[in-house]
Short mmCIF file of C-alpha atoms in Angstrom, two decimals:
data_model
loop_
_atom_site.label_atom_id
_atom_site.label_comp_id
_atom_site.label_asym_id
_atom_site.label_seq_id
_atom_site.Cartn_x
_atom_site.Cartn_y
_atom_site.Cartn_z
CA MET A 45 -25.06 -28.73 -1.07
CA ALA A 46 -21.10 -28.26 -1.52
CA GLY A 47 -21.62 -24.76 -1.74
CA ARG A 48 -23.57 -24.58 1.50
CA LEU A 49 -21.02 -26.69 3.40
CA GLY A 50 -18.21 -24.46 1.71
CA ARG A 51 -19.97 -21.25 3.85
CA MET A 52 -20.36 -23.88 6.58
CA GLY A 53 -16.93 -24.22 6.68
CA LEU A 54 -15.72 -20.74 6.19
CA ALA A 55 -17.84 -19.77 9.14
CA GLY A 56 -16.42 -22.33 11.84
CA GLU A 57 -13.18 -20.80 10.24
CA LEU A 58 -14.46 -17.40 11.25
CA ILE A 59 -15.31 -18.67 14.63
CA ALA A 60 -12.16 -20.25 15.68
CA GLU A 61 -10.01 -17.18 14.48
CA PHE A 62 -12.87 -14.76 16.45
CA ALA A 63 -12.11 -17.38 19.57
CA GLY A 64 -8.22 -17.65 19.44
CA THR A 65 -8.00 -13.88 18.97
CA MET A 66 -10.55 -13.00 22.04
CA VAL A 67 -7.92 -15.56 24.47
CA LEU A 68 -5.26 -13.93 23.07
CA ILE A 69 -6.53 -10.17 24.30
CA LEU A 70 -8.15 -11.53 27.19
CA PHE A 71 -4.78 -12.52 28.90
CA GLY A 72 -2.25 -9.49 27.49
CA VAL A 73 -5.24 -6.99 28.06
CA GLY A 74 -5.80 -8.45 31.08
CA VAL A 75 -2.21 -8.42 32.46
CA VAL A 76 -1.52 -4.88 31.20
CA ALA A 77 -4.76 -3.67 32.97
CA GLN A 78 -3.84 -5.38 36.31
CA VAL A 79 -0.14 -3.61 35.75
CA ALA A 80 -1.37 -0.56 35.27
CA ALA A 81 -4.38 -0.05 37.25
CA ALA A 82 -3.11 -2.32 40.74
CA GLN A 83 0.68 -1.95 40.37
CA ILE A 84 0.56 -5.94 40.52
CA GLY A 85 3.35 -6.85 38.21
CA ASP A 86 5.66 -5.51 35.40
CA HIS A 87 7.21 -6.21 32.43
CA ASP A 88 8.35 -9.83 33.16
CA SER A 89 4.82 -10.56 33.40
CA ILE A 90 3.51 -8.63 30.74
CA ALA A 91 5.72 -10.21 28.35
CA TRP A 92 4.64 -13.84 30.01
CA ALA A 93 1.21 -13.46 30.02
CA TRP A 94 0.94 -11.77 26.38
CA GLY A 95 3.40 -15.43 25.27
CA ILE A 96 0.70 -17.16 27.20
CA GLY A 97 -2.08 -15.93 25.71
CA VAL A 98 -0.83 -16.45 22.15
CA ALA A 99 -0.43 -19.88 22.94
CA LEU A 100 -3.98 -20.45 24.25
CA GLY A 101 -5.19 -19.06 21.32
CA VAL A 102 -3.29 -21.11 19.23
CA TYR A 103 -4.21 -24.37 20.91
CA VAL A 104 -7.98 -23.32 20.86
CA ALA A 105 -8.36 -22.01 17.04
CA GLY A 106 -5.20 -24.55 15.80
CA ARG A 107 -6.97 -27.52 14.61
CA THR A 108 -9.26 -25.11 12.82
CA THR A 109 -7.20 -22.73 10.98
CA GLY A 110 -3.59 -23.23 12.12
CA ALA A 111 -4.71 -20.10 14.35
CA HIS A 112 -3.36 -17.36 12.53
CA ILE A 113 -5.09 -14.76 15.27
CA ASN A 114 -3.08 -11.96 13.79
CA PRO A 115 -3.74 -10.22 10.16
CA ALA A 116 0.05 -9.82 9.23
CA VAL A 117 0.04 -14.21 9.77
CA THR A 118 -2.65 -14.21 7.29
CA LEU A 119 -1.58 -11.83 4.77
CA ALA A 120 1.58 -13.10 4.84
CA PHE A 121 0.39 -17.19 4.61
CA ALA A 122 -1.72 -15.60 1.36
CA CYS A 123 1.80 -14.07 -0.03
CA PHE A 124 3.87 -16.97 0.10
CA ARG A 125 1.42 -20.69 1.60
CA GLY A 126 -0.77 -20.90 -0.58
CA PHE A 127 -3.56 -19.12 1.78
CA PRO A 128 -6.58 -18.06 -0.20
CA TRP A 129 -6.76 -14.31 -0.69
CA LYS A 130 -10.72 -14.51 -0.55
CA LYS A 131 -10.61 -15.30 2.95
CA VAL A 132 -7.95 -12.78 3.97
CA ILE A 133 -10.19 -9.96 4.97
CA PRO A 134 -13.24 -12.38 6.64
CA TYR A 135 -10.03 -14.15 8.79
CA ALA A 136 -8.78 -9.98 9.34
CA LEU A 137 -12.42 -8.92 10.18
CA ALA A 138 -12.94 -11.92 12.62
CA GLN A 139 -9.41 -11.61 14.44
CA THR A 140 -10.33 -7.95 14.99
CA ALA A 141 -13.70 -8.36 16.46
CA GLY A 142 -12.04 -10.94 18.64
CA ALA A 143 -9.92 -8.42 20.04
CA PHE A 144 -12.55 -5.89 20.40
CA VAL A 145 -15.15 -8.56 22.78
CA ALA A 146 -11.84 -9.38 24.70
CA ALA A 147 -11.14 -5.60 25.23
CA LEU A 148 -14.65 -4.69 26.09
CA ILE A 149 -14.44 -7.74 28.84
CA VAL A 150 -11.46 -6.45 30.16
CA ARG A 151 -12.57 -2.68 30.22
CA TRP A 152 -15.86 -4.12 31.98
CA ASN A 153 -13.97 -5.89 34.52
CA TYR A 154 -11.29 -3.77 35.43
CA HIS A 155 -13.23 -0.04 35.51
CA GLU A 156 -13.38 0.61 39.15
CA VAL A 157 -9.75 0.07 39.22
CA LEU A 158 -9.17 1.92 36.39
CA SER A 159 -11.43 4.66 37.42
CA MET A 160 -9.66 5.02 40.23
CA VAL A 161 -6.32 5.67 39.03
CA ASP A 162 -7.68 7.66 36.03
CA PRO A 163 -10.15 9.08 36.23
CA GLY A 164 -10.23 11.09 33.07
CA HIS A 165 -9.85 7.89 30.90
CA THR A 166 -6.16 9.87 29.65
CA ILE A 167 -2.74 8.53 28.08
CA LYS A 168 -2.26 7.70 31.50
CA THR A 169 -4.09 4.27 31.15
CA GLN A 170 -4.57 4.27 27.05
CA GLY A 171 -1.89 2.09 27.08
CA VAL A 172 -3.62 -0.77 28.66
CA PHE A 173 -5.75 -1.45 25.06
CA SER A 174 -3.57 0.01 22.73
CA THR A 175 0.18 0.80 22.23
CA LEU A 176 2.22 4.02 21.90
CA PRO A 177 5.13 5.47 20.70
CA GLY A 178 7.87 4.64 23.76
CA ASN A 179 5.06 3.34 25.38
CA GLY A 180 3.58 6.63 25.87
CA THR A 181 7.09 7.91 28.15
CA LEU A 182 9.79 7.43 26.12
CA PRO A 183 11.52 9.67 23.48
CA VAL A 184 10.28 7.65 20.56
CA ASP A 185 8.37 9.32 17.95
CA MET A 186 5.47 7.99 15.27
CA TRP A 187 8.14 7.00 12.57
CA GLY A 188 10.21 5.16 15.41
CA GLY A 189 6.84 3.28 16.11
CA LEU A 190 6.32 2.32 12.54
CA ARG A 191 10.08 1.43 12.35
CA ASP A 192 9.94 -0.93 15.53
CA GLN A 193 6.76 -2.85 13.93
CA ILE A 194 7.95 -3.35 11.12
CA ILE A 195 11.54 -5.05 12.78
CA GLY A 196 9.17 -6.51 15.04
CA THR A 197 6.50 -8.10 12.92
CA ALA A 198 9.03 -8.84 10.15
CA ILE A 199 10.80 -11.36 13.29
CA LEU A 200 7.48 -12.74 14.27
CA LEU A 201 6.61 -14.00 10.68
CA PHE A 202 10.74 -15.44 9.87
CA VAL A 203 10.24 -17.57 12.55
CA VAL A 204 6.58 -18.47 12.39
CA PHE A 205 7.54 -19.44 8.77
CA ALA A 206 10.57 -21.49 10.16
CA LEU A 207 8.53 -23.36 13.15
CA SER A 208 5.52 -24.01 10.10
CA ASP A 209 7.69 -25.32 8.03
CA VAL A 210 7.71 -29.35 7.92
CA ALA A 211 10.38 -29.18 5.29
CA ASN A 212 12.50 -27.65 7.88
CA MET A 213 12.35 -28.90 11.17
CA ALA A 214 9.14 -27.51 12.54
CA PRO A 215 8.36 -28.75 15.42
CA ALA A 216 5.35 -31.41 16.16
CA ALA A 217 1.77 -29.47 15.86
CA ASN A 218 1.13 -30.09 19.96
CA MET A 219 4.53 -27.76 20.48
CA ALA A 220 4.03 -25.04 18.20
CA PRO A 221 1.86 -23.16 20.18
CA PHE A 222 4.16 -23.31 23.02
CA LEU A 223 7.33 -22.39 20.80
CA ILE A 224 5.14 -19.54 19.17
CA GLY A 225 4.19 -18.35 22.82
CA LEU A 226 7.54 -18.19 23.70
CA LEU A 227 8.72 -16.14 20.12
CA VAL A 228 6.22 -13.54 21.86
CA VAL A 229 7.66 -13.25 24.96
CA GLY A 230 11.25 -13.11 23.63
CA ILE A 231 9.45 -10.27 21.40
CA GLY A 232 8.23 -8.29 24.13
CA MET A 233 11.35 -8.90 25.87
CA ALA A 234 14.17 -7.56 23.36
CA PHE A 235 11.29 -5.21 21.07
CA GLY A 236 9.26 -4.07 23.76
CA THR A 237 10.40 -0.10 24.36
CA ASN A 238 10.17 1.64 21.09
CA ALA A 239 5.86 1.23 20.72
CA GLY A 240 4.96 -2.05 22.76
CA TYR A 241 5.28 -5.16 20.52
CA ALA A 242 1.86 -5.22 19.14
CA ILE A 243 3.05 -6.95 15.88
CA ASN A 244 -0.58 -7.57 14.88
CA PRO A 245 -3.34 -5.27 13.68
CA ALA A 246 -5.74 -6.86 15.07
CA ARG A 247 -4.22 -6.67 18.75
CA ASP A 248 -4.27 -3.31 18.59
CA PHE A 249 -7.24 -1.81 16.60
CA GLY A 250 -9.79 -3.88 18.06
CA PRO A 251 -9.15 -3.02 21.97
CA ARG A 252 -7.94 0.95 20.70
CA LEU A 253 -11.44 0.78 19.00
CA ALA A 254 -13.03 -0.74 22.53
CA SER A 255 -11.00 1.86 24.75
CA PHE A 256 -12.81 4.76 22.45
CA LEU A 257 -16.04 3.53 22.78
CA THR A 258 -15.75 3.26 26.53
CA GLY A 259 -14.87 6.62 27.36
CA TYR A 260 -10.78 7.10 26.21
CA GLY A 261 -11.28 10.32 23.95
CA GLY A 262 -7.73 10.51 23.03
CA ALA A 263 -7.62 6.45 21.98
CA TRP A 264 -6.47 7.54 17.95
CA ARG A 265 -3.63 9.76 18.90
CA ASP A 266 -0.45 9.15 20.85
CA GLN A 267 1.12 11.82 23.57
CA TYR A 268 2.83 14.26 21.02
CA GLY A 269 -0.89 14.67 19.44
CA ASP A 270 -0.23 12.53 16.25
CA LEU A 271 -2.68 10.45 14.83
CA TYR A 272 -0.78 7.53 15.77
CA TRP A 273 -3.59 4.71 15.27
CA TRP A 274 -2.30 3.37 11.60
CA VAL A 275 1.05 2.69 12.77
CA PRO A 276 0.07 -0.54 14.64
CA ILE A 277 -1.68 -1.62 11.53
CA VAL A 278 0.75 -0.51 8.89
CA GLY A 279 3.64 -1.46 10.15
CA PRO A 280 2.64 -5.31 10.95
CA VAL A 281 1.34 -5.77 7.67
CA ILE A 282 4.51 -4.55 6.05
CA GLY A 283 6.97 -6.49 8.34
CA GLY A 284 4.81 -9.61 8.01
CA VAL A 285 5.43 -9.71 4.40
CA ILE A 286 9.07 -9.07 4.83
CA GLY A 287 9.75 -11.54 7.62
CA ALA A 288 7.71 -14.44 5.56
CA GLY A 289 9.46 -13.27 2.62
CA LEU A 290 12.99 -12.83 3.75
CA TYR A 291 12.56 -16.92 4.84
CA GLN A 292 11.39 -17.87 1.73
CA VAL A 293 14.27 -15.97 0.22
CA LEU A 294 17.05 -17.34 2.46
CA ILE A 295 16.19 -20.04 4.23
CA HIS A 296 13.39 -22.00 2.55
CA ARG A 297 14.40 -22.34 -1.24
CA PHE A 298 17.43 -24.14 0.53
CA LEU A 299 15.82 -26.77 2.17
CA PRO A 300 16.00 -30.33 0.53
CA ARG A 301 12.92 -30.99 -2.11
CA ASP A 302 10.48 -33.89 -1.28
CA ASP A 303 6.61 -34.16 -1.87
CA VAL A 304 5.86 -32.76 1.89
CA ASP A 305 3.12 -30.26 1.95
CA ARG A 306 4.87 -27.47 3.68
CA ASP A 307 1.46 -25.66 4.79
CA VAL A 308 0.80 -26.07 8.21
CA VAL A 309 -3.12 -25.60 7.51
CA LYS A 310 -4.21 -25.08 3.78
CA PRO A 311 -8.11 -24.46 4.77
CA SER A 312 -10.28 -25.51 1.68
CA ASP A 313 -11.14 -22.95 -1.16
#
């Protein structure tokens, strides 16, 4: 009976991660499609919609899992916050699946206007679904994109760890999603040029796969013809661990010690 309940518990966690990530991508990829295809909005509306998507995705999944909605977050919590290692891959798969399904919905909903502005489904609108170095136009190469993703995700996890550490000045649980959304808005406005601030392997790979399966034959490459798809996966994984580790070394170990459980959510094994 206990094993059955444990499997049901994990299933619920995976559904929550799927749903939370899906909400994130519906807003994030949706706003980029609107700007690129219909020219309604601009960079600021993109940054704000991604942040709103993150906040709402966290509200959706927060009670069940703490709302990682990002494999880089899941990995960092496994490294430093006691999250079960055996759940890392299932969480990452659920998050990627949620991003994939959301991107298919956006692709379907915007197929008329995307076909109007880019009938060949080329690099011109590829950035609706997946990131490119220099956003496909500026002189940033693959390695510049990798550097950017490491830095951006390190910032993300450094601050997420601060916001989720109740031994520090963590906000009340109902305010944390709002502040994490603002964090993503800030990263988008300050670090959006070099690589489109994917800072989330599921956010990039799921929609990239969806675009490839629906007509974007060049989805795996950047504007230079280089295989770029791995950069928004490897960069965030490295950067997330670095950012979380720096928080633990620079801040957490100097906080007053008490008996408070410092993990926001620690799902059962």
